[in-house]
CSV table of C-alpha atoms in Angstrom, one decimal:
chain,number,residue,atom,x,y,z
Q,1,UNK,CA,39.4,17.5,-35.6
Q,2,UNK,CA,40.4,14.7,-37.9
Q,3,UNK,CA,42.8,17.0,-39.7
Q,4,UNK,CA,44.5,17.7,-36.3
Q,5,UNK,CA,44.9,14.1,-35.6
Q,6,UNK,CA,46.3,13.3,-38.8
Q,7,UNK,CA,48.8,16.2,-38.4
Q,8,UNK,CA,49.8,14.8,-35.0
Q,9,UNK,CA,50.5,11.3,-36.4
Q,10,UNK,CA,52.6,12.7,-39.5
Q,11,UNK,CA,54.6,14.8,-37.0
Q,12,UNK,CA,55.2,11.8,-34.7
Q,13,UNK,CA,56.4,9.7,-37.6
Q,14,UNK,CA,58.7,12.3,-39.0
Q,15,UNK,CA,60.1,12.9,-35.6
Q,16,UNK,CA,60.8,9.2,-35.1
Q,17,UNK,CA,62.6,8.8,-38.4
Q,18,UNK,CA,64.7,12.0,-37.7
Q,19,UNK,CA,65.8,10.7,-34.1
Q,20,UNK,CA,66.6,7.3,-35.7
Q,21,UNK,CA,68.7,8.8,-38.3
Q,22,UNK,CA,70.7,10.9,-35.7
Q,23,UNK,CA,71.3,8.0,-33.4
Q,24,UNK,CA,72.7,6.0,-36.3
Q,25,UNK,CA,75.0,8.9,-37.4
Q,26,UNK,CA,76.1,9.4,-33.7
Q,27,UNK,CA,76.9,5.7,-33.4
Q,28,UNK,CA,79.0,5.7,-36.7
Q,29,UNK,CA,80.8,8.8,-35.6
Q,30,UNK,CA,81.7,7.3,-32.2
Q,31,UNK,CA,83.2,4.2,-33.9
Q,32,UNK,CA,85.2,6.6,-36.4
Q,33,UNK,CA,86.5,8.9,-33.7
Q,34,UNK,CA,87.8,6.3,-31.3
Q,35,UNK,CA,90.7,7.7,-29.2
Q,36,UNK,CA,94.1,6.3,-30.1
Q,37,UNK,CA,95.6,3.6,-28.0
Q,38,UNK,CA,98.0,4.6,-25.2
Q,39,UNK,CA,101.5,4.5,-25.7
Q,40,UNK,CA,103.1,1.3,-25.1
Q,41,UNK,CA,100.1,-0.7,-26.6
Q,42,UNK,CA,101.6,-2.6,-29.5
Q,43,UNK,CA,99.2,-4.7,-31.7
Q,44,UNK,CA,100.4,-7.3,-34.1
Q,45,UNK,CA,99.0,-7.3,-37.7
Q,46,UNK,CA,96.7,-10.0,-36.8
Q,47,UNK,CA,95.1,-8.2,-33.9
Q,48,UNK,CA,94.8,-5.0,-36.1
Q,49,UNK,CA,92.9,-7.0,-38.7
Q,50,UNK,CA,90.6,-8.4,-36.0
Q,51,UNK,CA,89.8,-5.0,-34.7
Q,52,UNK,CA,89.1,-3.7,-38.2
Q,53,UNK,CA,86.7,-6.5,-38.9
Q,54,UNK,CA,84.9,-5.8,-35.6
Q,55,UNK,CA,84.5,-2.0,-36.6
Q,56,UNK,CA,83.1,-3.0,-40.0
Q,57,UNK,CA,80.6,-5.5,-38.3
Q,58,UNK,CA,79.5,-2.5,-36.1
Q,59,UNK,CA,78.9,-0.5,-39.2
Q,60,UNK,CA,76.6,-3.0,-40.8
Q,61,UNK,CA,73.1,-1.6,-41.8
Q,62,UNK,CA,69.8,-3.3,-42.6
Q,63,UNK,CA,67.9,-3.5,-45.7
Q,64,UNK,CA,64.3,-2.9,-46.3
Q,65,UNK,CA,63.5,-6.6,-45.3
Q,66,UNK,CA,65.3,-6.2,-42.0
Q,67,UNK,CA,68.4,-8.3,-42.9
Q,68,UNK,CA,71.9,-6.8,-43.3
Q,69,UNK,CA,73.0,-5.7,-46.6
Q,70,UNK,CA,75.7,-8.5,-46.9
Q,71,UNK,CA,73.2,-11.3,-46.0
Q,72,UNK,CA,70.4,-10.2,-48.5
Q,73,UNK,CA,70.0,-12.9,-51.0
Q,74,UNK,CA,68.1,-12.7,-54.3
Q,75,UNK,CA,64.6,-13.9,-54.0
Q,76,UNK,CA,63.6,-15.9,-57.2
Q,77,UNK,CA,60.2,-17.5,-58.1
Q,78,UNK,CA,60.9,-20.4,-60.7
Q,79,UNK,CA,58.1,-22.0,-62.6
Q,80,UNK,CA,58.6,-24.9,-65.1
Q,81,UNK,CA,56.4,-26.4,-67.8
Q,82,UNK,CA,57.1,-29.8,-69.4
Q,83,UNK,CA,55.3,-31.8,-72.2
Q,84,UNK,CA,56.1,-35.5,-72.4
Q,85,UNK,CA,55.0,-38.5,-74.4
Q,86,UNK,CA,54.6,-41.8,-72.7
Q,87,UNK,CA,52.7,-45.2,-73.1
Q,88,UNK,CA,50.4,-44.6,-70.2
Q,89,UNK,CA,49.6,-41.0,-69.2
Q,90,UNK,CA,47.5,-42.0,-66.2
Q,91,UNK,CA,50.1,-44.0,-64.5
Q,92,UNK,CA,52.6,-41.4,-65.3
Q,93,UNK,CA,50.7,-38.6,-63.7
Q,94,UNK,CA,50.3,-40.7,-60.6
Q,95,UNK,CA,54.2,-41.1,-60.5
Q,96,UNK,CA,54.6,-37.3,-60.7
Q,97,UNK,CA,52.3,-36.7,-57.9
Q,98,UNK,CA,54.0,-39.3,-55.7
Q,99,UNK,CA,57.3,-37.6,-56.5
Q,100,UNK,CA,56.2,-34.2,-55.5
Q,101,UNK,CA,54.6,-35.6,-52.1
Q,102,UNK,CA,57.9,-37.5,-51.3
Q,103,UNK,CA,59.9,-34.3,-52.0
Q,104,UNK,CA,57.9,-32.3,-49.4
Q,105,UNK,CA,55.6,-30.7,-52.1
Q,106,UNK,CA,52.0,-30.9,-52.9
Q,107,UNK,CA,49.4,-31.2,-55.9
Q,108,UNK,CA,47.8,-28.0,-57.3
Q,109,UNK,CA,45.7,-29.7,-59.8
Q,110,UNK,CA,45.3,-32.7,-61.9
Q,111,UNK,CA,43.2,-33.6,-64.7
Q,112,UNK,CA,42.7,-36.9,-67.0
Q,113,UNK,CA,40.7,-36.6,-70.2
Q,114,UNK,CA,40.2,-38.3,-73.6
Q,115,UNK,CA,41.2,-36.8,-76.9
Q,116,UNK,CA,40.0,-38.0,-80.3
Q,117,UNK,CA,42.5,-39.1,-82.8
Q,118,UNK,CA,42.3,-38.7,-86.6
Q,119,UNK,CA,41.4,-42.3,-87.0
Q,120,UNK,CA,38.2,-41.9,-84.9
Q,121,UNK,CA,39.5,-43.5,-81.8
Q,122,UNK,CA,40.1,-42.0,-78.3
Q,123,UNK,CA,43.4,-41.5,-76.5
Q,124,UNK,CA,44.1,-40.6,-72.9
Q,125,UNK,CA,45.8,-37.2,-71.9
Q,126,UNK,CA,46.8,-36.0,-68.4
Q,127,UNK,CA,47.8,-32.7,-67.0
Q,128,UNK,CA,49.2,-32.1,-63.6
Q,129,UNK,CA,50.5,-29.2,-61.7
Q,130,UNK,CA,52.7,-29.7,-58.5
Q,131,UNK,CA,54.8,-27.5,-56.2
Q,132,UNK,CA,58.1,-28.8,-54.9
Q,133,UNK,CA,60.8,-27.2,-52.8
Q,134,UNK,CA,62.8,-24.8,-55.0
Q,135,UNK,CA,66.2,-26.5,-54.3
Q,136,UNK,CA,64.9,-29.9,-55.7
Q,137,UNK,CA,63.3,-28.4,-58.9
Q,138,UNK,CA,66.2,-29.7,-61.2
Q,139,UNK,CA,66.4,-33.1,-59.8
Q,140,UNK,CA,62.6,-33.8,-59.9
Q,141,UNK,CA,62.3,-32.3,-63.5
Q,142,UNK,CA,65.1,-35.0,-64.4
Q,143,UNK,CA,63.1,-37.7,-62.7
Q,144,UNK,CA,59.8,-36.7,-64.6
Q,145,UNK,CA,61.8,-36.8,-67.9
Q,146,UNK,CA,63.2,-40.1,-67.0
Q,147,UNK,CA,59.6,-41.5,-66.9
Q,148,UNK,CA,59.5,-41.3,-70.8
Q,149,UNK,CA,60.8,-44.3,-72.9
Q,150,UNK,CA,63.2,-42.0,-74.6
Q,151,UNK,CA,63.9,-38.7,-73.1
Q,152,UNK,CA,65.8,-37.3,-76.2
Q,153,UNK,CA,62.7,-37.9,-78.3
Q,154,UNK,CA,59.7,-38.0,-75.9
Q,155,UNK,CA,60.4,-34.8,-74.0
Q,156,UNK,CA,58.4,-32.7,-76.5
Q,157,UNK,CA,58.9,-29.4,-74.8
Q,158,UNK,CA,60.6,-27.9,-71.6
Q,159,UNK,CA,60.7,-24.4,-70.1
Q,160,UNK,CA,61.8,-22.9,-66.9
Q,161,UNK,CA,61.2,-19.2,-66.1
Q,162,UNK,CA,62.4,-17.2,-63.2
Q,163,UNK,CA,61.1,-13.9,-61.7
Q,164,UNK,CA,63.1,-11.7,-59.4
Q,165,UNK,CA,61.0,-10.4,-56.5
Q,166,UNK,CA,63.6,-9.1,-54.2
Q,167,UNK,CA,62.9,-5.4,-54.8
Q,168,UNK,CA,59.2,-6.0,-54.3
Q,169,UNK,CA,59.8,-8.0,-51.0
Q,170,UNK,CA,62.0,-5.2,-49.8
Q,171,UNK,CA,59.7,-2.4,-50.5
Q,172,UNK,CA,56.9,-4.4,-48.7
Q,173,UNK,CA,59.0,-4.7,-45.7
Q,174,UNK,CA,59.6,-1.0,-45.5
Q,175,UNK,CA,56.0,-0.3,-46.1
Q,176,UNK,CA,55.1,-2.8,-43.2
Q,177,UNK,CA,57.4,-1.0,-40.7
Q,178,UNK,CA,56.0,2.4,-41.6
Q,179,UNK,CA,52.4,1.0,-41.2
Q,180,UNK,CA,53.2,-0.5,-38.0
Q,181,UNK,CA,54.9,2.6,-36.8
Q,182,UNK,CA,51.6,4.6,-37.7
Q,183,UNK,CA,49.5,2.0,-35.8
Q,184,UNK,CA,51.5,2.3,-32.7
Q,185,UNK,CA,51.2,6.2,-33.0
Q,186,UNK,CA,47.5,6.0,-33.3
Q,187,UNK,CA,47.0,3.6,-30.4
Q,188,UNK,CA,48.9,6.0,-28.1
Q,189,UNK,CA,46.7,8.9,-29.3
Q,190,UNK,CA,43.6,6.7,-28.7
Q,191,UNK,CA,44.7,6.0,-25.2
Q,192,UNK,CA,45.2,9.6,-24.5
Q,193,UNK,CA,42.1,11.0,-26.2
Q,194,UNK,CA,39.2,12.1,-24.0
Q,195,UNK,CA,36.6,13.3,-26.4
Q,196,UNK,CA,34.5,10.5,-27.8
Q,197,UNK,CA,34.5,12.0,-31.3
Q,198,UNK,CA,38.4,12.0,-31.3
Q,199,UNK,CA,38.3,8.3,-30.1
Q,200,UNK,CA,36.1,7.3,-33.2
Q,201,UNK,CA,38.1,9.3,-35.6
Q,202,UNK,CA,41.3,7.6,-34.3
Q,203,UNK,CA,39.6,4.3,-34.3
Q,204,UNK,CA,38.6,4.7,-38.0
Q,205,UNK,CA,42.2,5.5,-39.0
Q,206,UNK,CA,43.5,2.4,-37.0
Q,207,UNK,CA,41.3,0.1,-38.7
Q,208,UNK,CA,42.5,1.5,-42.1
Q,209,UNK,CA,46.1,1.0,-41.1
Q,210,UNK,CA,45.5,-2.5,-39.6
Q,211,UNK,CA,43.8,-3.6,-42.8
Q,212,UNK,CA,46.8,-2.3,-45.0
Q,213,UNK,CA,49.1,-4.2,-42.6
Q,214,UNK,CA,47.3,-7.4,-43.2
Q,215,UNK,CA,47.4,-6.8,-46.9
Q,216,UNK,CA,51.1,-6.3,-46.8
Q,217,UNK,CA,51.6,-9.3,-44.7
Q,218,UNK,CA,49.6,-11.5,-46.9
Q,219,UNK,CA,51.6,-10.5,-50.0
Q,220,UNK,CA,54.9,-11.0,-48.2
Q,221,UNK,CA,53.7,-14.5,-47.0
Q,222,UNK,CA,52.7,-15.3,-50.7
Q,223,UNK,CA,56.0,-14.3,-52.1
Q,224,UNK,CA,57.9,-16.4,-49.4
Q,225,UNK,CA,55.8,-19.4,-50.3
Q,226,UNK,CA,56.3,-18.9,-54.0
Q,227,UNK,CA,60.1,-18.6,-53.5
Q,228,UNK,CA,60.3,-21.7,-51.3
Q,229,UNK,CA,58.0,-23.9,-53.5
Q,230,UNK,CA,58.5,-24.0,-57.3
Q,231,UNK,CA,55.7,-24.8,-59.7
Q,232,UNK,CA,55.9,-27.5,-62.3
Q,233,UNK,CA,53.2,-28.1,-64.8
Q,234,UNK,CA,53.4,-31.4,-66.8
Q,235,UNK,CA,51.3,-32.1,-69.9
Q,236,UNK,CA,51.3,-35.8,-70.6
Q,237,UNK,CA,50.3,-37.3,-73.9
Q,238,UNK,CA,50.4,-40.9,-75.4
Q,239,UNK,CA,53.3,-41.8,-77.8
Q,240,UNK,CA,50.6,-43.3,-80.1
Q,241,UNK,CA,49.0,-39.8,-80.8
Q,242,UNK,CA,52.3,-38.9,-82.2
Q,243,UNK,CA,52.6,-41.7,-84.7
Q,244,UNK,CA,51.6,-40.7,-88.3
Q,245,UNK,CA,48.5,-42.6,-89.8
Q,246,UNK,CA,49.3,-45.2,-92.4
Q,247,UNK,CA,46.8,-47.1,-94.4
Q,248,UNK,CA,48.0,-49.8,-96.7
Q,249,UNK,CA,51.4,-48.2,-96.8
Q,250,UNK,CA,50.0,-44.9,-97.7
Q,251,UNK,CA,50.6,-42.2,-95.1
Q,252,UNK,CA,48.2,-39.2,-95.4
Q,253,UNK,CA,50.7,-37.0,-93.4
Q,254,UNK,CA,53.0,-37.0,-96.4
Q,255,UNK,CA,50.3,-36.2,-98.9
Q,256,UNK,CA,49.1,-33.3,-96.6
Q,257,UNK,CA,52.6,-32.1,-96.4
Q,258,UNK,CA,53.0,-31.9,-100.1
Q,259,UNK,CA,49.6,-30.2,-100.4
Q,260,UNK,CA,50.7,-27.5,-97.9
Q,261,UNK,CA,54.1,-27.0,-99.8
Q,262,UNK,CA,52.0,-26.7,-103.0
Q,263,UNK,CA,49.8,-24.1,-101.5
Q,264,UNK,CA,52.7,-22.1,-100.1
Q,265,UNK,CA,54.5,-22.2,-103.4
Q,266,UNK,CA,51.2,-20.8,-105.1
Q,267,UNK,CA,50.9,-18.1,-102.6
Q,268,UNK,CA,54.6,-17.1,-102.9
Q,269,UNK,CA,54.1,-16.9,-106.8
Q,270,UNK,CA,51.1,-14.7,-106.3
Q,271,UNK,CA,53.0,-12.5,-103.8
Q,272,UNK,CA,56.0,-12.1,-106.1
Q,273,UNK,CA,53.6,-11.3,-109.1
Q,274,UNK,CA,52.0,-8.6,-106.9
Q,275,UNK,CA,55.3,-7.1,-105.9
Q,276,UNK,CA,56.4,-7.0,-109.6
Q,277,UNK,CA,53.2,-5.5,-110.7
Q,278,UNK,CA,53.3,-2.7,-108.0
Q,279,UNK,CA,56.9,-1.8,-108.4
Q,280,UNK,CA,57.6,-2.4,-112.1
Q,281,UNK,CA,54.3,-1.9,-113.9
Q,282,UNK,CA,52.3,0.7,-111.9
Q,283,UNK,CA,54.8,3.6,-112.7
Q,284,UNK,CA,54.0,3.0,-116.4
Q,285,UNK,CA,50.4,2.2,-116.0
Q,286,UNK,CA,49.3,5.2,-113.9
Q,287,UNK,CA,50.3,7.9,-116.4
Q,288,UNK,CA,48.7,5.7,-119.2
Q,289,UNK,CA,45.5,5.4,-117.4
Q,290,UNK,CA,45.4,9.2,-116.6
Q,291,UNK,CA,45.9,9.8,-120.4
Q,292,UNK,CA,43.3,7.3,-121.3
Q,293,UNK,CA,40.9,8.8,-118.9
Q,294,UNK,CA,41.3,12.4,-120.2
Q,295,UNK,CA,41.1,11.1,-123.8
Q,296,UNK,CA,37.8,9.3,-123.1
Q,297,UNK,CA,36.5,12.5,-121.4
Q,298,UNK,CA,37.2,14.7,-124.5
Q,299,UNK,CA,35.7,12.2,-126.8
Q,300,UNK,CA,32.5,12.1,-124.7
Q,301,UNK,CA,32.3,15.8,-124.7
Q,302,UNK,CA,32.9,16.0,-128.5
Q,303,UNK,CA,30.1,13.4,-129.1
Q,304,UNK,CA,27.7,15.2,-126.9
Q,305,UNK,CA,28.3,18.5,-128.7
Q,306,UNK,CA,27.8,16.9,-131.9
Q,307,UNK,CA,24.6,15.3,-130.9
Q,308,UNK,CA,23.4,18.7,-129.6
Q,309,UNK,CA,24.1,20.3,-133.0
Q,310,UNK,CA,22.3,17.7,-134.9
Q,311,UNK,CA,19.4,18.0,-132.6
Q,312,UNK,CA,19.3,21.7,-133.3
Q,313,UNK,CA,19.4,21.4,-136.9
Q,314,UNK,CA,16.4,18.9,-137.0
Q,315,UNK,CA,14.4,21.2,-134.9
Q,316,UNK,CA,14.9,24.5,-137.1
Q,317,UNK,CA,12.9,23.3,-140.1
Q,318,UNK,CA,10.2,22.3,-137.8
Q,319,UNK,CA,9.8,25.7,-136.3
Q,320,UNK,CA,9.8,27.5,-139.9
Q,321,UNK,CA,7.1,25.3,-141.0
């Protein structure tokens, strides 16, 4: 019984798709096969152009998202990451939040914490993530960078990434229409069904399709919101944390740099020596090593035979006695 119901649903869907395709083809042929104008009707070039544009507009088709092909725009999700150095990270974070809210966005997360410096003291740090209208992403990022004392030096990193979700959104639109068509067919079947078992089977299928419809709608809504609102994550540090430590005119940073450079030079020397040994020396050492190994084996065997003969010679007189 359940298989028969599924067969009827599939048959109704295929029939509706074929009827839609035939109707679209008939309308297109009707436009193309228009009868010629009666004699005596003379059209100017402007009128001919206008009629041609009207015919082309009648031929416009829809994409998976339900919009005409010429009107479909790329759907892009933009996310930005910034790391800046300022004098007061906390007040800067509050300024970023105020910018986002004034632009029509909102705060996703914010965090203020203390980090320990090499000198043993603590320095405040902040991190904030906001969502702002996609059209204002560049202007708001420029305003955030302007919060630093010197944008050329104090903007430590900047990254903007984009994700094209046009194809996914179009596919979701097509899937949604198919699911809604199946839902309508099941509703009609359930209204006509008389057997309680058939009603229950159809209701189970209807529940499944309605759940899938909600999932698709939720994903489409998430994509729409992500396209409309771009995300900006800002990591804020103090300028003091970037300054090198200096004690009595001595900067450990310079000494550490020299030590690291010396270590790198030593590792490079060891690496170069290993390469020379492997390429230049091994071709000579391998045959020499094999020869030495064979010679040692022969000497050991000879020594063992000599020791055996000596033992046998000593044991003979003892036996005769």
